[in-house]
Coordinates of C-alpha atoms in Angstrom, one line a residue:
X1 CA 0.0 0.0 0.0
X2 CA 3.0 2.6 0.7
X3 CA 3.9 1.9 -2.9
X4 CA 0.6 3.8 -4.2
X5 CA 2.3 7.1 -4.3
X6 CA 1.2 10.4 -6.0
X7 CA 3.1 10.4 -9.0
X8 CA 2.0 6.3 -9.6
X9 CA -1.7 7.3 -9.1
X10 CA -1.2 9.6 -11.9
X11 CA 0.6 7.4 -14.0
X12 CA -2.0 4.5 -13.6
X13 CA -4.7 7.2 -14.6
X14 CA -3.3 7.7 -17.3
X15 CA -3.5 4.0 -19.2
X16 CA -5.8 1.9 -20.4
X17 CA -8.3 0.3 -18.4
X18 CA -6.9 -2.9 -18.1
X19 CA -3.7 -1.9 -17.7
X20 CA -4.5 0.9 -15.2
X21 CA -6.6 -1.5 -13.5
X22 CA -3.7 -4.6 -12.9
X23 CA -1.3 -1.9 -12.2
X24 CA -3.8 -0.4 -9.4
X25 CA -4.2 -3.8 -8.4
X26 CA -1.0 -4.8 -7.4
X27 CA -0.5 -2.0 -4.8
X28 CA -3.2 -3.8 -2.7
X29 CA -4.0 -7.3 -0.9
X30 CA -7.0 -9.3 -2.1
X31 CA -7.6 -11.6 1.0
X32 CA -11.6 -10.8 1.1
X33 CA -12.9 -13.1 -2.2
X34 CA -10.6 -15.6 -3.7
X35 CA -13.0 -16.7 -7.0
X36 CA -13.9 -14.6 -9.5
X37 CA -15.6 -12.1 -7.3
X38 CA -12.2 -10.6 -6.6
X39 CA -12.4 -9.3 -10.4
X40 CA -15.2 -7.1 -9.8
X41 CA -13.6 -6.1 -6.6
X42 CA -10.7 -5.1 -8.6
X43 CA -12.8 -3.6 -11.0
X44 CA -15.2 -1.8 -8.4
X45 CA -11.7 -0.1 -7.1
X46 CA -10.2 1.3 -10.4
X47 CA -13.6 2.9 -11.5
X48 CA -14.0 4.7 -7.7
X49 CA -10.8 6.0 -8.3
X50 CA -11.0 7.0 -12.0
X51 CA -13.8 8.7 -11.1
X52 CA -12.5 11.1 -8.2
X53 CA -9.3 11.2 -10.7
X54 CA -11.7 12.6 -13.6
X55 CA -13.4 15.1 -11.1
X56 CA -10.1 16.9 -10.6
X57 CA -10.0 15.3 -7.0
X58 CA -5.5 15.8 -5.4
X59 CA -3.9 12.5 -6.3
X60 CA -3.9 11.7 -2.1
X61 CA -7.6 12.2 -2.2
X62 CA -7.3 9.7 -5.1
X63 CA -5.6 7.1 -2.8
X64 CA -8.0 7.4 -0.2
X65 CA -11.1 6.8 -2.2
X66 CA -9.3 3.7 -3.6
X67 CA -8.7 2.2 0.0
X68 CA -12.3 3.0 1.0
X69 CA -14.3 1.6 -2.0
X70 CA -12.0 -1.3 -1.4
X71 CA -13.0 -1.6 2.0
X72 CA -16.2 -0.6 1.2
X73 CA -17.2 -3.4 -1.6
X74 CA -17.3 -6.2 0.8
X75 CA -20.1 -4.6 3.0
X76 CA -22.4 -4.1 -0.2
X77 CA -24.4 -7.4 0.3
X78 CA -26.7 -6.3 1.9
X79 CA -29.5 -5.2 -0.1
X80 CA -31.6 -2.4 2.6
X81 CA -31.1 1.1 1.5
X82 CA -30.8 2.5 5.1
X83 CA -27.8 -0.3 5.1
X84 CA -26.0 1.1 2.2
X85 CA -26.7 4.7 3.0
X86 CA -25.2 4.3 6.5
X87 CA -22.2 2.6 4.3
X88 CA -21.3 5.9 2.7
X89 CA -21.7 8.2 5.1
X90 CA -18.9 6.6 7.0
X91 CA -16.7 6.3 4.4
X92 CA -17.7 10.3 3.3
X93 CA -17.1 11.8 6.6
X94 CA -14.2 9.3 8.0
X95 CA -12.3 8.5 5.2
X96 CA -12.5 11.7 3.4
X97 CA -12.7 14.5 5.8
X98 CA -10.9 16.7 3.4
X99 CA -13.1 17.0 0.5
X100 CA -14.4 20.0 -0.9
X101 CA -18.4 21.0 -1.1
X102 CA -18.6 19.9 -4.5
X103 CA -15.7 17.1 -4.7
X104 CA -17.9 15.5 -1.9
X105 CA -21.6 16.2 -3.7
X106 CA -20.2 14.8 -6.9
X107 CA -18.9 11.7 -4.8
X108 CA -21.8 11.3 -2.8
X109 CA -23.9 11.2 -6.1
X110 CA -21.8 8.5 -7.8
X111 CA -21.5 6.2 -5.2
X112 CA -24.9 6.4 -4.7
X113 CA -26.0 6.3 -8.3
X114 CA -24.0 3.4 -8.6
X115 CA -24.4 1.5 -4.7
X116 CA -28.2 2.1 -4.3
X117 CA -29.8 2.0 -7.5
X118 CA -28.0 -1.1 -8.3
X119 CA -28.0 -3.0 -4.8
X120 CA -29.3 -6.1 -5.7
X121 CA -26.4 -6.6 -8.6
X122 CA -24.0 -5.5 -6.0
X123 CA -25.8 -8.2 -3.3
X124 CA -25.8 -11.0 -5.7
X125 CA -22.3 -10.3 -6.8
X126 CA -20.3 -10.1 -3.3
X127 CA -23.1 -12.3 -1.7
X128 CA -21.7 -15.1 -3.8
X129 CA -23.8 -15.2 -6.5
X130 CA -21.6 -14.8 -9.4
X131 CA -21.1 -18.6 -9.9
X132 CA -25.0 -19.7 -10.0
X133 CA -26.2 -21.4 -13.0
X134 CA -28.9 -19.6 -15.0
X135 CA -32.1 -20.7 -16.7
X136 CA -32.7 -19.8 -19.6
X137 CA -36.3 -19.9 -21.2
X138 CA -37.0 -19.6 -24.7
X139 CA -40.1 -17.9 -25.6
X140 CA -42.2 -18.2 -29.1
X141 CA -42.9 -14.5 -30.3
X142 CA -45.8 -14.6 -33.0
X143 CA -45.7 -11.8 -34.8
X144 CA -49.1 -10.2 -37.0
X145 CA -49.7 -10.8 -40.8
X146 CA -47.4 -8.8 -42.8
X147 CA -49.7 -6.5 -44.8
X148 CA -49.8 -6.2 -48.7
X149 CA -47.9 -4.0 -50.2
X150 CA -49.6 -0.5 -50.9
X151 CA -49.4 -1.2 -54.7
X152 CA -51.8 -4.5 -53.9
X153 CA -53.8 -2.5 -51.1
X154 CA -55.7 0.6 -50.4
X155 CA -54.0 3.2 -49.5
X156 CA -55.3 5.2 -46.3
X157 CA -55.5 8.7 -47.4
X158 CA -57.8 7.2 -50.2
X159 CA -59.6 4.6 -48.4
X160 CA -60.7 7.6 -46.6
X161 CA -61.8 9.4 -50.2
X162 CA -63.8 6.7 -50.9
X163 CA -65.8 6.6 -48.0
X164 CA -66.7 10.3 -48.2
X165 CA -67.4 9.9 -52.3
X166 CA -69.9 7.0 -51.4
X167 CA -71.3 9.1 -48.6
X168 CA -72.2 12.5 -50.7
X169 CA -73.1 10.0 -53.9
X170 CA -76.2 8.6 -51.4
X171 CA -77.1 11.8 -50.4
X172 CA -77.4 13.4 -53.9
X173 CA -79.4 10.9 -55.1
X174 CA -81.5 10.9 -52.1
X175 CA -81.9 14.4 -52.9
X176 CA -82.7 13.8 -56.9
X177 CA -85.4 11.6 -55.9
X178 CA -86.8 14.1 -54.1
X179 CA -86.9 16.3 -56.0
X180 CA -88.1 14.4 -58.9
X181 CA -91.0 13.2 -56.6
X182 CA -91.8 16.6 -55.8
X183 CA -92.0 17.7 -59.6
X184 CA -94.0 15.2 -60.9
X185 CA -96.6 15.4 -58.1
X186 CA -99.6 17.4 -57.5
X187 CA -98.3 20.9 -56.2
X188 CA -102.3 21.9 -55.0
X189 CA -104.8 20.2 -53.2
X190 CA -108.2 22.0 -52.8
X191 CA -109.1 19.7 -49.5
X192 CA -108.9 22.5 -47.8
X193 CA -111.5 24.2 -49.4
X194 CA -114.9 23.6 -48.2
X195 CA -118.2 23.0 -51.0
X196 CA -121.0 23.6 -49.3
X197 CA -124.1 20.8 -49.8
X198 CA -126.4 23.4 -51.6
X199 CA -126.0 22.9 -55.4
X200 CA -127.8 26.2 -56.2
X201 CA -125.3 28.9 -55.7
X202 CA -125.3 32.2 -56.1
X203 CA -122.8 34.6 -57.1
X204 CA -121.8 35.8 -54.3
X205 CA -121.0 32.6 -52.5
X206 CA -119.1 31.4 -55.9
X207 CA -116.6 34.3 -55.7
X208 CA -116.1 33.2 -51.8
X209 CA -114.9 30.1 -52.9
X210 CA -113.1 31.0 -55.8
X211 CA -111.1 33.5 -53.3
X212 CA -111.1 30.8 -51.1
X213 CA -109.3 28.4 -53.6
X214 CA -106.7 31.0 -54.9
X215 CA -105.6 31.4 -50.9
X216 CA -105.2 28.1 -50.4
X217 CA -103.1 27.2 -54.1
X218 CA -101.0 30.1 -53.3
X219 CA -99.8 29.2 -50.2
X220 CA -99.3 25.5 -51.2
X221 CA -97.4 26.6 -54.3
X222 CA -95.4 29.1 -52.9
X223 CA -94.5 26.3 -49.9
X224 CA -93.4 23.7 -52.6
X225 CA -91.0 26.2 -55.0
X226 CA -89.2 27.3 -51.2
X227 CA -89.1 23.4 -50.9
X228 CA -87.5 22.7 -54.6
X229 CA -85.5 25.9 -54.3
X230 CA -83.8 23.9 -51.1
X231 CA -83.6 21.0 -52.5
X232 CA -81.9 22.2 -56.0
X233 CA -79.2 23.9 -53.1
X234 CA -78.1 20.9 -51.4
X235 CA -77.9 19.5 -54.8
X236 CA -75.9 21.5 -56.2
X237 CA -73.4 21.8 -53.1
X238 CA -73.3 17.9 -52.9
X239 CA -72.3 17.5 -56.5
X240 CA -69.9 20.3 -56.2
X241 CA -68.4 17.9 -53.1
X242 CA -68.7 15.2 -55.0
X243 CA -66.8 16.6 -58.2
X244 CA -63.8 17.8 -55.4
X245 CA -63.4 14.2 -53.9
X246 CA -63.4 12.6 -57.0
X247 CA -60.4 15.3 -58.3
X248 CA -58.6 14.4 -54.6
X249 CA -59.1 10.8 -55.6
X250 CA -57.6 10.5 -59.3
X251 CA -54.7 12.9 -57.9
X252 CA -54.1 10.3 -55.1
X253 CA -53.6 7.4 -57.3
X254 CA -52.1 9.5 -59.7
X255 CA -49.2 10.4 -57.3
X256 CA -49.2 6.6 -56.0
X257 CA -48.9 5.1 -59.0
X258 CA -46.2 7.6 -59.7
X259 CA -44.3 6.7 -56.5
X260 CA -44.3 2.9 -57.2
X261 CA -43.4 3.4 -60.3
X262 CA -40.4 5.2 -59.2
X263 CA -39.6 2.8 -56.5
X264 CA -35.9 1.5 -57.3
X265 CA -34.7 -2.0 -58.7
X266 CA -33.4 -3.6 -55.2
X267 CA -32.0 -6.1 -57.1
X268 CA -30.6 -4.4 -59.7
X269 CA -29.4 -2.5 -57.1
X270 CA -27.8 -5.2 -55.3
X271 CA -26.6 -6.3 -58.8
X272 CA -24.6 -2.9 -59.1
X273 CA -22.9 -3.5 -55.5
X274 CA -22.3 -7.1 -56.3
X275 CA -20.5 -5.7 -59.6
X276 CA -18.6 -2.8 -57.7
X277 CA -17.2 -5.3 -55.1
X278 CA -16.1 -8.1 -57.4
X279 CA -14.4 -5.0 -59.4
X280 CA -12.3 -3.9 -56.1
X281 CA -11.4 -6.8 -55.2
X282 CA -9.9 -8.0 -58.4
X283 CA -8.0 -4.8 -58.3

């Protein structure tokens, strides 16, 4: 341990991981794990101490996290947060009594990203569980249909045209029929118009009726032209309708067909790389 100097903390901080980490490891004893948990004890050190290195920690502060997250690692099997918590705070405020506010915030924050969140890997590991044999199940994904291509289907935008062309097409003729109805029917009745039982009339009483009449056709007559006059409207703004979603229609698989047909040749183009690579390599 009096071998892990300044100037050789520095040094190992500066390799590669695997080197830095052997090198780090040789300064120390491993007597606490002697399978293959002392590699992630090793490994637990090294990336303590790369850490405080990275944060601009002096290279004695270095040392010291190194010897406490060594001691530390063996105590991390126990998986209750108050456990681990407890953990750190001793090795914060008696290991490292020297730390600045925000060397020791940065600290706290990465051992306890790394400790807490991941206590049950860190239980398993140094509890011994490193050498148990898994099972593994195999599970049978079925996945959907694969749909049709849009060349062989509907497309949605277009589905959706449809829909509204068959719509205002029901409507209009609705409409026509109507109106058509309406036309060829009687536009007068004269039941409202009473005869009286008398047959001998006089003038009088035949002008009275004859008012009577002409009141009643007028109103009936003026009551079915408002009627047509609606009904020629919503004709005319449902073939208007109709005449746009057709236009939207022919324009969508106008610009469909134009996409497939500009869809590329994958094979030729896999021909053209095949060609390209048989080229380089004969060169």
């Amino acid at each position: 341990m009096d071998s892990l100097t300044e100037s050789e903390m520095a040094e190992i901080s500066r390799l590669q991981r695997d080197a830095g980490m052997q090198r780090l490891s040789c300064h120390f004893s491993w007597p606490e794990f002697s399978d293959e948990r002392r590699r992630f004890h090793q490994e637990f050190v090294y990336d303590v101490a790369m850490f405080a290195a990275d944060r601009g920690l002096s290279w004695n502060n270095v040392i010291r996290v190194a010897v406490a997250s060594k001691d530390m690692f063996p105590q991390l099997d126990d998986h209750k947060v108050h456990k681990l918590l407890s953990v750190l705070r001793d090795v914060l405020c008696e290991r490292l009594p020297n730390l600045t506010p925000v060397h020791r915030h940065e600290l706290t924050r990465y051992l306890t990203d790394t400790c807490v969140t991941r206590r049950r890997l860190f239980q398993a590991v140094v509890g011994g569980a490193a050498d148990m044999s898994i099972v593994q199940l195999h599970l049978e994904v079925q996945l959907p249909p694969t749909p049709c291509p849009l060349a062989q289907g509907t497309d949605l935008h277009e589905g959706e045209t449809q829909q509204l062309l068959a719509k205002v097409t029901s409507a209009l003729q609705q409409k026509e029929e109507e109106l058509r109805s309406l036309r060829e029917g009687s536009r007068v009745t004269l039941s409202e118009v009473s005869l009286p039982e008398d047959e001998h009339l006089d003038k009088q009483s035949i002008l009275e009726l004859v008012r009577a009449a002409v009141r009643a056709t007028k109103g009936q007559i003026e009551e079915s032209l408002n009627h047509e006059a609606t009904l020629l409207g919503d004709i005319l703004q449902l073939k208007v309708q109709q005449a746009a979603l057709a236009t939207r229609r022919h324009h969508n698989t106008v610009s469909s067909n134009t996409a497939h047909n500009k869809r590329p040749d994958m094979s030729a183009k896999a021909k053209s790389k095949t060609r390209v690579r048989k080229t380089g390599n004969a060169v």
